[in-house]
Amino acid sequence: MKQKITFKLNNEERLVEVDPAWTLLYVLREVLELTGTKEGCGYGECGACTVIIDGQSVNSCLYPILEVEGRTVTTIEGLREASGELHPLQQAFVNEGAVQCGFCTAGMIMSAKALIDQNAKPTEADIKESIAGNLCRCTGYVQIIDAIKTVAGGRRT
Amino acid sequence: MSDLTTVGKKITKRDAPLKVTGGASYIQDLKIPGMLYGGILYSKYAHAKILKLDTTKAERLPGVIAVITAADVPGNFRFGIMKDNPPLKAGRVRSTRDEIAAVAAVSAEIAAAALELIEVEYEELPGIFDPLEAMKAGAPLIHEEMKSNILKMPWKLVCGDVEAAKNESAYVVSDTFRTQWATHCCLGTSGCIAVFDMGNNLTMYSNTQIPSLAQNDYFEALSAFGLKNRRVRIVQSAIGGGFGSKLDTYAYEYIAILLSMKTRKPVKFIFSREEEFFATSPRQCTITKISQGCDKDGRLTFREIEMVLDNGAYTSWGATTPSVMMMPISSLYKVPNVKYVAQCVYTNNTYSQAMRGYGNPQATFAIESSLDQLAEEAGLDPYELRLRNANEPGELTPQNFKVTSCGLKECMAEVVKRLDWKGKKGNGNGRGVGMASLIHVGGGARVYKSDGCGTIIKMDDRGKVDVLTGATEIGQGSETVIAQIVAETLGVSIDDINVINNDTDVCPWDVGAHASRSTFVAGNSALGAAQKIREQMLAVAAQNMDVDPAVLDIKNGVVFSTQDKEKIMPLSKVLRKAHYTPGGNMFTAEHFYDPPNENFDKEFKGNLSVSYAYGVHGVEVEVDRETGQIKILNYIAAHDVGKAINPMLLEGQIYGGGLMGIGYALGETMIYEKGHLKNGNFLDYKIPTAKDVPPVQAVIVETDEQAGPFGAKGIGEPGLVPTAPAIANAIYDAVGVRIRDLPITPEKVLRALQEKAQADAERSGA
Amino acid sequence: MGFEYHKPHTVKAAVDLMQSLENAKFIAGGTDVMVLIRQKKIAPAHLISLRNIDGFSIIDNEDGLQIGGSATLSDIAANDFIQQRYSALTDAATQLGSRQIRNVATVSGNICNAAPSADTACPLLVLDADVKITGPQGARQLPLDDFFLGANRVDLKPGELVTGFHLPPFGMNTGSAYIKHTRRQAMDLPMVGIAVRVTIKIGGSEIGCKDAFCTIDSISNILRRLEDEELRCEEVRIAMGVVAPRPVRARRAEAALQGKVISEALFKEVAEIAAAEAQPRDSIRGEAWYRREMVKVLTKRAILKAVDRVLRPDDMIHPDRLW
């Protein structure tokens, strides 16, 4: 039976009518038409669907939509400044060659954001740990890690 | 050449800003109003007769618009290089990925539910899963209409006299190597949307790597389906990875077309991750027997290779990988006498197609592992043996490849230096170093009759440039490299360049994003068109500035005289002048570049590519002798790239290829049991994660390839060609065991160590 | 096939809901349940979420350690007290899945799913955890070892749910470690998992024992020095994962080690006994002979890691790295 829920999405209060069996990923992509978050596997094994809920990175493909009620959700679409300027992480990904096909990128950036928001000076090991659940087949991760490092203040370009 | 402003610089990827904001549209994201969702029913068995197929219940499910089976496919249409693959199978199924029925419904959920309602009765038949078994006389035929399970595609290359050379060799080694099925694991799965217009012309929204060739494939299909002489348009979405997985067409695409024809609505297919694993075509697995020999001075005398390839139930590019495997076999190092024979054999397994390297990684694993064995036999350091036989610029190889630029020795030197080869080799304390080289095509590859790519450039009144290219952007950066080349040639800012590459209605012909050819071929094509337009513009500018066009140059969008810096004219003014004059002019230029390489002759000889890419990988490993686990302590990937048009993107190809190679060497394998894939998911098919990245250095060696755009050659595939043998060789140096069968798992290493310990004990009479 | 989703705020409400609904299942983080539903292995009509129960995720360190029913793996991984006193559990929590998974997955869920490969199982077994359960018949508590009944089966009666775990307090002379043997460095299930808890007593000098670990040396040499200093294992627990349908204690191996002075010969014996107690099988994830070999190798390493943690509590002793 469909229900109405409210939650904060990218800094806006949203009211959405949902089927309890829907996942957050389904609602984002199919109902709210925010297709930046991707489905790579549907089993929580690739991280392409990563979003941030209450400051923590989660796989939205496994997140029951009713659990979202009352929470704060951030997706890739919510990262840009109001002026349109890219978030430093997004800019760093562009600058450091961290994007090839781009399918893993949204999830990767959200995992990185969750890390930086909790830990302003992560080590390389912290960075690798934060994105260990985000598979990438194109880049070999090196430039992704470098990009996150530039924002984390660990390395200057 | 004056100082370059764009080429050779770290320019950010043109599509990156859109991708980092989540704004790029992949096939998964596309919707057309009224669109239906497709689903495919696959065979339950690897080999069976279909006794009964009843789709009535599925048809009756509310929301289901159409259900089709083989009976709904007009004519005897088959696709694939051997035309042995019907889009929907009837009567008999030959593999677990055989498509037997398909539905189109108003939602993906209803399509899935409908598939469950299709009733199939099978009579299971015994299957053949070993190509060596399938080759034997009297083995049951996979395709009854063929007389044998061995494909009529005899691959044979003979150069010189291998038998004589064998007899004259001072040292000879022989061994057998095996490689596994591995798969692309593109993060974005396969998919398409098929839609017809009122004239029955087809538009396919697709993530194909071969827009022009697919256009042709669909054109032929439409003909077979009764729609003769229609237009076919391919619109490419953003592509979530290719790596060769989209170099051939698949059954699901023809099924989408058929369903769209039947329902008169757009029909969308998106593969689930499971389907991506079992229903797309993986890297060709190989069984390779190899012998190599050298004289007493360590000069290679011969190389003899025999391969058996599991062709699976139907044929795609896997069967043609021998054509590329011939390249390292005949031309990696100087080997005067070569013999290569490969047979492809039908079985009830999955069937392979192209995957990054296209057979080169498989062949190089055997060749470079064997070379280390030869070095040991001859009492030479493996680096020394390689150096003595290294290819050099200007060489003609036994297969008639004309080597132009060649940085093989420089790459070897980089590896030896950075790895501290001399310091680390032979220490034996569980740590060791190994190296392996590669040759790959770097200047296009004439695998089809054409190796061409077209470019059309047009300019607007403001000095903005539209570049229409046939080259496909699969994430590798072809779009950006083309923009750089055009910006450099025209003297404009790269931000003024707009590359259009995703619509066959607009873009010129290209044979495909394969063979690492985009930078070289599409780059040269764009360069040619840019040079033409530059001439046109300078001619008009010269008229207006009253100078000889020969003294003019363009920088930052301003035309200026090199002899009088005061004489300037902004490019936009030149363009408006040309356009807004009575009897005016518009600026467009086109260039179709088909590189001067050759198709193979009947003996498989010919200069396949205009230039060849070389490289050497060196690895330092640590082997945990108790668990068999391998840790990579240092990885050096040195590549001869001609010229790095964009060093940042180039490094990305080296890192990405290298890690894919590490996955191939150490952990990736598709586990099949009697034709059923057991690990079709990301948990059990293990591609490397961020925590699996070893310390790695990408070393760019520039040899300035004259034929390449600004001296560049290809890099897309080389990154993973020598990885597996470099690692296998390092393990041998570390602990004295050689793994001949990929992937190199801890079990194999531990088993080998135990057997070695036992053999050593027996030998010393303990 | 859909389901209704309920969010009770108290344990009682959760229990009552389960009583009143047909075909209902408890769900915590969902990283197992949502996967099972997607794979069509289960098709519940109702999911009863345990994520909104007041006070349910609390981790408390009075009287040993109390882990709440919806405490997540991230909560465990971030807890310094657990890292110091119950290190094996931290090892499991930091290596399970990915950060995204750990942010929602719960210890209860990992245990109740009862896969033979469940990462938190072996650490909790060696740390003598009790499972706290409540249901329509009231509350009960039992040792974790009695809770596992077989592959994916636990001793939960209809309507019952796990409300948490209680671990006894351990002193400064007790150390623990969990080694997860995997093919890649993240996002992996163990081929074999070994957890060890050991309480030591040193006959000779503590400095001597510390020194043994400080130099980069072979395990042989370390063991010899520990033998010289008469380092004794007073109490020991060894648990093994993926070598039987459920996580198991290697009781005979424990008995062989208990009360004895560490030596190379003893270690070899203990490892062989543990391997003999293991009943691994062949699967697509690993071969039986190899798993048995790894029991031998990793039992030794896990014991040494546990001992090292007692001697050098301030060092970050990574369970997967050699000295």
mmCIF file of C-alpha atoms in Angstrom, chain C residues 45-283:
data_model
loop_
_atom_site.group_PDB
_atom_site.id
_atom_site.type_symbol
_atom_site.label_atom_id
_atom_site.label_comp_id
_atom_site.label_asym_id
_atom_site.label_seq_id
_atom_site.Cartn_x
_atom_site.Cartn_y
_atom_site.Cartn_z
ATOM 1 C CA ALA C 45 4.878 -9.988 2.943
ATOM 2 C CA HIS C 46 6.031 -7.831 5.843
ATOM 3 C CA LEU C 47 9.377 -6.487 6.979
ATOM 4 C CA ILE C 48 9.685 -5.399 10.578
ATOM 5 C CA SER C 49 12.541 -2.941 10.872
ATOM 6 C CA LEU C 50 14.707 -2.945 13.988
ATOM 7 C CA ARG C 51 16.456 0.314 13.140
ATOM 8 C CA ASN C 52 14.148 2.676 14.936
ATOM 9 C CA ILE C 53 13.988 1.052 18.341
ATOM 10 C CA ASP C 54 15.027 3.480 21.047
ATOM 11 C CA GLY C 55 18.356 2.644 22.619
ATOM 12 C CA PHE C 56 18.823 -0.439 20.508
ATOM 13 C CA SER C 57 22.147 0.475 18.970
ATOM 14 C CA ILE C 58 23.977 1.334 22.132
ATOM 15 C CA ILE C 59 27.370 -0.123 22.887
ATOM 16 C CA ASP C 60 28.081 -0.108 26.583
ATOM 17 C CA ASN C 61 31.256 -1.025 28.403
ATOM 18 C CA GLU C 62 30.056 -1.492 31.919
ATOM 19 C CA ASP C 63 30.424 -5.076 33.046
ATOM 20 C CA GLY C 64 32.382 -6.263 30.057
ATOM 21 C CA LEU C 65 30.760 -5.266 26.782
ATOM 22 C CA GLN C 66 27.102 -4.947 25.828
ATOM 23 C CA ILE C 67 26.351 -4.647 22.142
ATOM 24 C CA GLY C 68 22.869 -3.492 21.239
ATOM 25 C CA GLY C 69 20.653 -5.312 18.790
ATOM 26 C CA SER C 70 21.007 -2.740 16.071
ATOM 27 C CA ALA C 71 24.596 -1.646 16.661
ATOM 28 C CA THR C 72 26.242 -1.393 13.264
ATOM 29 C CA LEU C 73 29.615 -2.676 12.129
ATOM 30 C CA SER C 74 30.715 0.954 11.747
ATOM 31 C CA ASP C 75 29.768 1.598 15.375
ATOM 32 C CA ILE C 76 31.934 -1.348 16.390
ATOM 33 C CA ALA C 77 34.840 -0.344 14.137
ATOM 34 C CA ALA C 78 34.932 3.174 15.566
ATOM 35 C CA ASN C 79 34.881 2.070 19.190
ATOM 36 C CA ASP C 80 38.280 2.450 20.888
ATOM 37 C CA PHE C 81 37.367 0.367 23.879
ATOM 38 C CA ILE C 82 36.481 -2.601 21.679
ATOM 39 C CA GLN C 83 39.692 -2.153 19.739
ATOM 40 C CA GLN C 84 41.756 -2.320 22.929
ATOM 41 C CA ARG C 85 39.962 -5.038 24.847
ATOM 42 C CA TYR C 86 38.106 -7.053 22.209
ATOM 43 C CA SER C 87 40.446 -6.604 19.262
ATOM 44 C CA ALA C 88 39.278 -9.631 17.301
ATOM 45 C CA LEU C 89 35.875 -8.032 16.955
ATOM 46 C CA THR C 90 37.427 -4.837 15.615
ATOM 47 C CA ASP C 91 39.380 -6.918 13.094
ATOM 48 C CA ALA C 92 36.095 -8.370 11.853
ATOM 49 C CA ALA C 93 34.240 -5.076 11.865
ATOM 50 C CA THR C 94 36.891 -3.257 9.861
ATOM 51 C CA GLN C 95 37.145 -5.961 7.230
ATOM 52 C CA LEU C 96 33.533 -6.868 6.616
ATOM 53 C CA GLY C 97 32.170 -5.790 3.239
ATOM 54 C CA SER C 98 32.686 -2.135 2.500
ATOM 55 C CA ARG C 99 32.143 1.089 4.382
ATOM 56 C CA GLN C 100 28.721 1.442 2.792
ATOM 57 C CA ILE C 101 27.752 -2.005 4.029
ATOM 58 C CA ARG C 102 29.205 -1.456 7.498
ATOM 59 C CA ASN C 103 27.297 1.772 7.946
ATOM 60 C CA VAL C 104 24.012 -0.106 8.019
ATOM 61 C CA ALA C 105 24.828 -3.761 8.663
ATOM 62 C CA THR C 106 24.432 -4.943 12.242
ATOM 63 C CA VAL C 107 26.269 -7.511 14.337
ATOM 64 C CA SER C 108 22.917 -9.158 15.100
ATOM 65 C CA GLY C 109 22.111 -9.445 11.437
ATOM 66 C CA ASN C 110 25.502 -10.906 10.648
ATOM 67 C CA ILE C 111 25.054 -13.507 13.411
ATOM 68 C CA CYS C 112 21.413 -14.341 12.687
ATOM 69 C CA ASN C 113 22.106 -14.832 8.980
ATOM 70 C CA ALA C 114 24.582 -17.408 10.289
ATOM 71 C CA ALA C 115 26.622 -17.922 7.175
ATOM 72 C CA PRO C 116 29.632 -20.137 7.939
ATOM 73 C CA SER C 117 31.679 -17.184 6.717
ATOM 74 C CA ALA C 118 30.070 -14.577 9.011
ATOM 75 C CA ASP C 119 32.950 -12.356 10.043
ATOM 76 C CA THR C 120 31.718 -11.424 13.503
ATOM 77 C CA ALA C 121 30.975 -15.029 14.476
ATOM 78 C CA CYS C 122 34.456 -16.347 15.252
ATOM 79 C CA PRO C 123 35.546 -13.267 17.214
ATOM 80 C CA LEU C 124 32.372 -13.344 19.294
ATOM 81 C CA LEU C 125 32.837 -17.059 19.923
ATOM 82 C CA VAL C 126 36.365 -16.662 21.258
ATOM 83 C CA LEU C 127 35.290 -13.652 23.285
ATOM 84 C CA ASP C 128 32.726 -15.849 25.053
ATOM 85 C CA ALA C 129 29.751 -13.839 23.883
ATOM 86 C CA ASP C 130 26.254 -14.561 25.089
ATOM 87 C CA VAL C 131 23.299 -13.847 22.836
ATOM 88 C CA LYS C 132 20.388 -11.972 24.383
ATOM 89 C CA ILE C 133 17.042 -12.875 22.948
ATOM 90 C CA THR C 134 13.498 -11.828 23.543
ATOM 91 C CA GLY C 135 10.208 -13.066 22.194
ATOM 92 C CA PRO C 136 6.609 -13.818 22.966
ATOM 93 C CA GLN C 137 7.750 -16.183 25.745
ATOM 94 C CA GLY C 138 9.974 -13.558 27.326
ATOM 95 C CA ALA C 139 13.722 -12.948 27.467
ATOM 96 C CA ARG C 140 16.529 -15.480 27.537
ATOM 97 C CA GLN C 141 20.259 -15.617 27.137
ATOM 98 C CA LEU C 142 22.551 -18.336 25.875
ATOM 99 C CA PRO C 143 26.182 -18.763 24.823
ATOM 100 C CA LEU C 144 26.786 -17.949 21.189
ATOM 101 C CA ASP C 145 28.232 -21.401 20.644
ATOM 102 C CA ASP C 146 24.829 -22.890 21.432
ATOM 103 C CA PHE C 147 23.055 -20.349 19.244
ATOM 104 C CA PHE C 148 24.475 -21.623 15.931
ATOM 105 C CA LEU C 149 22.626 -24.736 14.816
ATOM 106 C CA GLY C 150 23.932 -25.196 11.275
ATOM 107 C CA ALA C 151 24.308 -23.422 7.964
ATOM 108 C CA ASN C 152 22.117 -20.307 8.102
ATOM 109 C CA ARG C 153 20.284 -21.718 11.144
ATOM 110 C CA VAL C 154 20.190 -20.300 14.641
ATOM 111 C CA ASP C 155 18.284 -21.071 17.805
ATOM 112 C CA LEU C 156 15.556 -18.504 17.423
ATOM 113 C CA LYS C 157 12.056 -19.682 18.135
ATOM 114 C CA PRO C 158 9.208 -18.228 16.106
ATOM 115 C CA GLY C 159 8.653 -14.596 17.005
ATOM 116 C CA GLU C 160 12.012 -14.160 18.744
ATOM 117 C CA LEU C 161 14.636 -11.579 17.961
ATOM 118 C CA VAL C 162 18.171 -10.903 19.141
ATOM 119 C CA THR C 163 18.348 -7.884 21.440
ATOM 120 C CA GLY C 164 22.088 -7.849 21.786
ATOM 121 C CA PHE C 165 25.250 -9.515 22.960
ATOM 122 C CA HIS C 166 27.048 -9.588 26.261
ATOM 123 C CA LEU C 167 30.774 -10.186 26.424
ATOM 124 C CA PRO C 168 32.595 -10.708 29.733
ATOM 125 C CA PRO C 169 35.360 -8.334 30.817
ATOM 126 C CA PHE C 170 38.951 -9.249 30.002
ATOM 127 C CA GLY C 171 42.084 -7.968 31.647
ATOM 128 C CA MET C 172 45.333 -6.556 30.369
ATOM 129 C CA ASN C 173 46.854 -9.990 29.896
ATOM 130 C CA THR C 174 44.289 -11.048 27.348
ATOM 131 C CA GLY C 175 44.590 -10.401 23.649
ATOM 132 C CA SER C 176 42.587 -11.506 20.650
ATOM 133 C CA ALA C 177 42.835 -11.469 16.867
ATOM 134 C CA TYR C 178 40.780 -12.466 13.838
ATOM 135 C CA ILE C 179 42.425 -13.316 10.554
ATOM 136 C CA LYS C 180 40.202 -13.214 7.494
ATOM 137 C CA HIS C 181 41.852 -15.043 4.612
ATOM 138 C CA THR C 182 40.661 -13.490 1.370
ATOM 139 C CA ARG C 183 41.552 -13.305 -2.304
ATOM 140 C CA ARG C 184 41.367 -9.543 -2.590
ATOM 141 C CA GLN C 185 41.875 -6.764 -0.071
ATOM 142 C CA ALA C 186 38.287 -5.618 0.285
ATOM 143 C CA MET C 187 34.692 -6.595 -0.450
ATOM 144 C CA ASP C 188 35.391 -10.255 0.070
ATOM 145 C CA LEU C 189 34.192 -13.258 2.005
ATOM 146 C CA PRO C 190 36.826 -15.255 3.850
ATOM 147 C CA MET C 191 38.066 -18.504 2.335
ATOM 148 C CA VAL C 192 38.825 -19.364 5.927
ATOM 149 C CA GLY C 193 38.569 -17.271 9.097
ATOM 150 C CA ILE C 194 40.386 -17.914 12.365
ATOM 151 C CA ALA C 195 39.837 -16.076 15.649
ATOM 152 C CA VAL C 196 41.896 -16.556 18.782
ATOM 153 C CA ARG C 197 41.747 -15.219 22.305
ATOM 154 C CA VAL C 198 44.612 -15.876 24.642
ATOM 155 C CA THR C 199 45.448 -14.928 28.224
ATOM 156 C CA ILE C 200 49.166 -15.115 28.829
ATOM 157 C CA LYS C 201 51.477 -15.427 31.773
ATOM 158 C CA ILE C 202 55.167 -14.793 31.451
ATOM 159 C CA GLY C 203 57.688 -16.831 33.455
ATOM 160 C CA GLY C 204 60.731 -14.888 32.333
ATOM 161 C CA SER C 205 60.942 -11.254 31.299
ATOM 162 C CA GLU C 206 58.203 -9.262 29.647
ATOM 163 C CA ILE C 207 60.800 -7.109 27.886
ATOM 164 C CA GLY C 208 62.282 -10.218 26.360
ATOM 165 C CA CYS C 209 58.913 -11.193 24.980
ATOM 166 C CA LYS C 210 58.259 -7.705 23.604
ATOM 167 C CA ASP C 211 61.667 -7.757 21.932
ATOM 168 C CA ALA C 212 60.799 -10.954 20.159
ATOM 169 C CA PHE C 213 58.096 -9.098 18.258
ATOM 170 C CA CYS C 214 59.956 -5.865 17.734
ATOM 171 C CA THR C 215 62.516 -7.175 15.312
ATOM 172 C CA ILE C 216 61.481 -8.275 11.862
ATOM 173 C CA ASP C 217 62.093 -11.926 12.291
ATOM 174 C CA SER C 218 60.879 -15.330 11.303
ATOM 175 C CA ILE C 219 58.074 -16.921 13.248
ATOM 176 C CA SER C 220 60.525 -19.633 14.299
ATOM 177 C CA ASN C 221 62.794 -17.142 16.014
ATOM 178 C CA ILE C 222 59.922 -15.361 17.678
ATOM 179 C CA LEU C 223 58.637 -18.621 19.064
ATOM 180 C CA ARG C 224 62.048 -19.582 20.312
ATOM 181 C CA ARG C 225 62.382 -16.378 22.264
ATOM 182 C CA LEU C 226 58.908 -16.713 23.703
ATOM 183 C CA GLU C 227 59.820 -20.240 24.773
ATOM 184 C CA ASP C 228 62.989 -18.920 26.401
ATOM 185 C CA GLU C 229 60.909 -16.450 28.377
ATOM 186 C CA GLU C 230 58.444 -19.177 29.305
ATOM 187 C CA LEU C 231 55.410 -17.421 27.878
ATOM 188 C CA ARG C 232 52.452 -19.551 28.841
ATOM 189 C CA CYS C 233 48.911 -19.574 27.433
ATOM 190 C CA GLU C 234 46.737 -19.694 30.521
ATOM 191 C CA GLU C 235 43.417 -19.564 28.776
ATOM 192 C CA VAL C 236 42.819 -19.942 25.077
ATOM 193 C CA ARG C 237 39.946 -19.981 22.630
ATOM 194 C CA ILE C 238 40.190 -20.801 18.937
ATOM 195 C CA ALA C 239 37.292 -20.486 16.512
ATOM 196 C CA MET C 240 37.234 -21.316 12.817
ATOM 197 C CA GLY C 241 34.947 -20.122 10.045
ATOM 198 C CA VAL C 242 34.148 -21.671 6.656
ATOM 199 C CA VAL C 243 35.431 -25.078 7.697
ATOM 200 C CA ALA C 244 32.075 -26.472 8.750
ATOM 201 C CA PRO C 245 28.396 -25.664 8.182
ATOM 202 C CA ARG C 246 28.608 -23.258 11.128
ATOM 203 C CA PRO C 247 31.458 -21.381 12.856
ATOM 204 C CA VAL C 248 33.118 -23.793 15.294
ATOM 205 C CA ARG C 249 35.483 -23.870 18.229
ATOM 206 C CA ALA C 250 38.631 -25.944 17.849
ATOM 207 C CA ARG C 251 38.302 -27.423 21.321
ATOM 208 C CA ARG C 252 40.980 -30.088 21.043
ATOM 209 C CA ALA C 253 43.455 -27.560 19.765
ATOM 210 C CA GLU C 254 42.525 -25.254 22.628
ATOM 211 C CA ALA C 255 43.074 -28.067 25.119
ATOM 212 C CA ALA C 256 46.466 -28.826 23.630
ATOM 213 C CA LEU C 257 47.578 -25.229 24.089
ATOM 214 C CA GLN C 258 45.932 -24.354 27.358
ATOM 215 C CA GLY C 259 48.319 -23.917 30.244
ATOM 216 C CA LYS C 260 51.402 -24.709 28.162
ATOM 217 C CA VAL C 261 54.545 -22.779 27.380
ATOM 218 C CA ILE C 262 54.643 -21.614 23.779
ATOM 219 C CA SER C 263 57.178 -23.344 21.593
ATOM 220 C CA GLU C 264 57.598 -24.098 17.930
ATOM 221 C CA ALA C 265 56.860 -27.758 18.489
ATOM 222 C CA LEU C 266 53.716 -26.989 20.445
ATOM 223 C CA PHE C 267 52.493 -24.590 17.786
ATOM 224 C CA LYS C 268 52.968 -27.178 15.113
ATOM 225 C CA GLU C 269 50.975 -29.655 17.140
ATOM 226 C CA VAL C 270 48.176 -27.232 17.917
ATOM 227 C CA ALA C 271 47.913 -26.217 14.278
ATOM 228 C CA GLU C 272 47.694 -29.832 13.137
ATOM 229 C CA ILE C 273 44.986 -30.562 15.687
ATOM 230 C CA ALA C 274 42.965 -27.544 14.628
ATOM 231 C CA ALA C 275 43.290 -28.571 10.983
ATOM 232 C CA ALA C 276 42.097 -32.061 11.863
ATOM 233 C CA GLU C 277 39.087 -30.583 13.652
ATOM 234 C CA ALA C 278 38.185 -28.596 10.561
ATOM 235 C CA GLN C 279 35.826 -30.133 8.002
ATOM 236 C CA PRO C 280 36.194 -27.834 5.018
ATOM 237 C CA ARG C 281 34.651 -28.608 1.692
ATOM 238 C CA ASP C 282 35.243 -27.709 -1.934
ATOM 239 C CA SER C 283 33.224 -24.816 -3.260
#
